[in-house]
Amino acid sequence: MKIRQKEVLYDLLKKSPEYIDEIERNGVNNLNSESVEKIIDILLTAFTNYGLEDDEPNKYGLEIEDLIDIINDAE
């Protein structure tokens, strides 16, 4: 995971610091399935709220899409 991706992910997870702690402890590729599910929910909400312009992903939306792919690969 690139530095910018980690910054965006941690910013989106700041209200759920337990997931940040889990990523720091175990790495993004070793998340438990429940955490993956919850993080994906957070990312999808952010994508819906901030990642679209005229029903198309904006730059931030594309970053969130990349994070969704990274977290999905952890499962």
Short mmCIF file of the C-alpha atoms (twelve columns), coordinates in Angstrom:
data_MODEL
# 
_entry.id   MODEL 
# 
loop_
_atom_site.group_PDB 
_atom_site.id 
_atom_site.type_symbol 
_atom_site.label_atom_id 
_atom_site.label_alt_id 
_atom_site.label_comp_id 
_atom_site.label_asym_id 
_atom_site.label_seq_id 
_atom_site.Cartn_x 
_atom_site.Cartn_y 
_atom_site.Cartn_z 
_atom_site.pdbx_PDB_model_num 
ATOM 1  C CA . MET A 1  0.000   0.000   0.000   1 
ATOM 2  C CA . LYS A 2  1.339   3.391   -0.995  1 
ATOM 3  C CA . ILE A 3  1.756   6.201   1.533   1 
ATOM 4  C CA . ARG A 4  -1.104  8.259   0.042   1 
ATOM 5  C CA . GLN A 5  -3.415  5.228   0.117   1 
ATOM 6  C CA . LYS A 6  -2.596  4.596   3.754   1 
ATOM 7  C CA . GLU A 7  -3.223  8.260   4.610   1 
ATOM 8  C CA . VAL A 8  -6.621  8.226   2.889   1 
ATOM 9  C CA . LEU A 9  -7.567  4.895   4.468   1 
ATOM 10 C CA . TYR A 10 -6.601  6.020   7.965   1 
ATOM 11 C CA . ASP A 11 -8.450  9.302   7.492   1 
ATOM 12 C CA . LEU A 12 -11.595 7.400   6.529   1 
ATOM 13 C CA . LEU A 13 -11.154 5.011   9.463   1 
ATOM 14 C CA . LYS A 14 -10.428 7.678   12.091  1 
ATOM 15 C CA . LYS A 15 -13.862 7.161   13.681  1 
ATOM 16 C CA . SER A 16 -13.089 3.426   13.963  1 
ATOM 17 C CA . PRO A 17 -9.530  3.361   15.335  1 
ATOM 18 C CA . GLU A 18 -9.762  -0.348  16.130  1 
ATOM 19 C CA . TYR A 19 -9.357  -1.077  12.412  1 
ATOM 20 C CA . ILE A 20 -6.320  1.172   12.163  1 
ATOM 21 C CA . ASP A 21 -4.837  -0.694  15.137  1 
ATOM 22 C CA . GLU A 22 -5.548  -4.044  13.474  1 
ATOM 23 C CA . ILE A 23 -3.907  -2.926  10.225  1 
ATOM 24 C CA . GLU A 24 -0.865  -1.667  12.135  1 
ATOM 25 C CA . ARG A 25 -0.591  -4.937  14.079  1 
ATOM 26 C CA . ASN A 26 -1.329  -7.468  11.345  1 
ATOM 27 C CA . GLY A 27 -0.996  -5.661  8.027   1 
ATOM 28 C CA . VAL A 28 -3.743  -5.012  5.515   1 
ATOM 29 C CA . ASN A 29 -3.413  -8.521  4.045   1 
ATOM 30 C CA . ASN A 30 -4.137  -10.214 7.373   1 
ATOM 31 C CA . LEU A 31 -7.420  -8.627  8.400   1 
ATOM 32 C CA . ASN A 32 -10.130 -10.862 9.791   1 
ATOM 33 C CA . SER A 33 -13.225 -11.251 7.614   1 
ATOM 34 C CA . GLU A 34 -15.441 -9.201  9.931   1 
ATOM 35 C CA . SER A 35 -12.997 -6.285  9.799   1 
ATOM 36 C CA . VAL A 36 -12.822 -6.512  6.007   1 
ATOM 37 C CA . GLU A 37 -16.602 -6.325  5.839   1 
ATOM 38 C CA . LYS A 38 -16.820 -3.315  8.171   1 
ATOM 39 C CA . ILE A 39 -13.980 -1.437  6.450   1 
ATOM 40 C CA . ILE A 40 -15.595 -2.029  3.044   1 
ATOM 41 C CA . ASP A 41 -18.862 -0.606  4.423   1 
ATOM 42 C CA . ILE A 42 -17.009 2.517   5.606   1 
ATOM 43 C CA . LEU A 43 -15.269 2.885   2.242   1 
ATOM 44 C CA . LEU A 44 -18.485 2.413   0.254   1 
ATOM 45 C CA . THR A 45 -20.230 5.045   2.368   1 
ATOM 46 C CA . ALA A 46 -17.363 7.480   1.765   1 
ATOM 47 C CA . PHE A 47 -17.414 6.675   -1.953  1 
ATOM 48 C CA . THR A 48 -21.144 7.371   -2.140  1 
ATOM 49 C CA . ASN A 49 -20.906 10.568  -0.102  1 
ATOM 50 C CA . TYR A 50 -17.711 12.115  -1.477  1 
ATOM 51 C CA . GLY A 51 -16.427 10.118  -4.425  1 
ATOM 52 C CA . LEU A 52 -18.914 10.911  -7.152  1 
ATOM 53 C CA . GLU A 53 -19.522 13.856  -9.472  1 
ATOM 54 C CA . ASP A 54 -22.382 13.594  -11.946 1 
ATOM 55 C CA . ASP A 55 -22.607 9.865   -11.165 1 
ATOM 56 C CA . GLU A 56 -18.963 9.337   -12.173 1 
ATOM 57 C CA . PRO A 57 -16.064 8.739   -9.775  1 
ATOM 58 C CA . ASN A 58 -14.000 11.843  -9.092  1 
ATOM 59 C CA . LYS A 59 -10.301 11.708  -8.152  1 
ATOM 60 C CA . TYR A 60 -11.121 10.960  -4.510  1 
ATOM 61 C CA . GLY A 61 -13.623 8.326   -5.613  1 
ATOM 62 C CA . LEU A 62 -10.965 6.607   -7.682  1 
ATOM 63 C CA . GLU A 63 -8.679  6.538   -4.646  1 
ATOM 64 C CA . ILE A 64 -11.457 4.979   -2.591  1 
ATOM 65 C CA . GLU A 65 -12.083 2.390   -5.327  1 
ATOM 66 C CA . ASP A 66 -8.402  1.423   -5.153  1 
ATOM 67 C CA . LEU A 67 -8.680  1.040   -1.371  1 
ATOM 68 C CA . ILE A 68 -11.761 -1.155  -1.762  1 
ATOM 69 C CA . ASP A 69 -9.786  -3.403  -4.108  1 
ATOM 70 C CA . ILE A 70 -6.878  -3.583  -1.648  1 
ATOM 71 C CA . ILE A 71 -9.140  -4.443  1.296   1 
ATOM 72 C CA . ASN A 72 -11.121 -6.983  -0.764  1 
ATOM 73 C CA . ASP A 73 -7.873  -8.739  -1.624  1 
ATOM 74 C CA . ALA A 74 -7.241  -9.205  2.101   1 
ATOM 75 C CA . GLU A 75 -10.157 -11.612 2.352   1 
# 
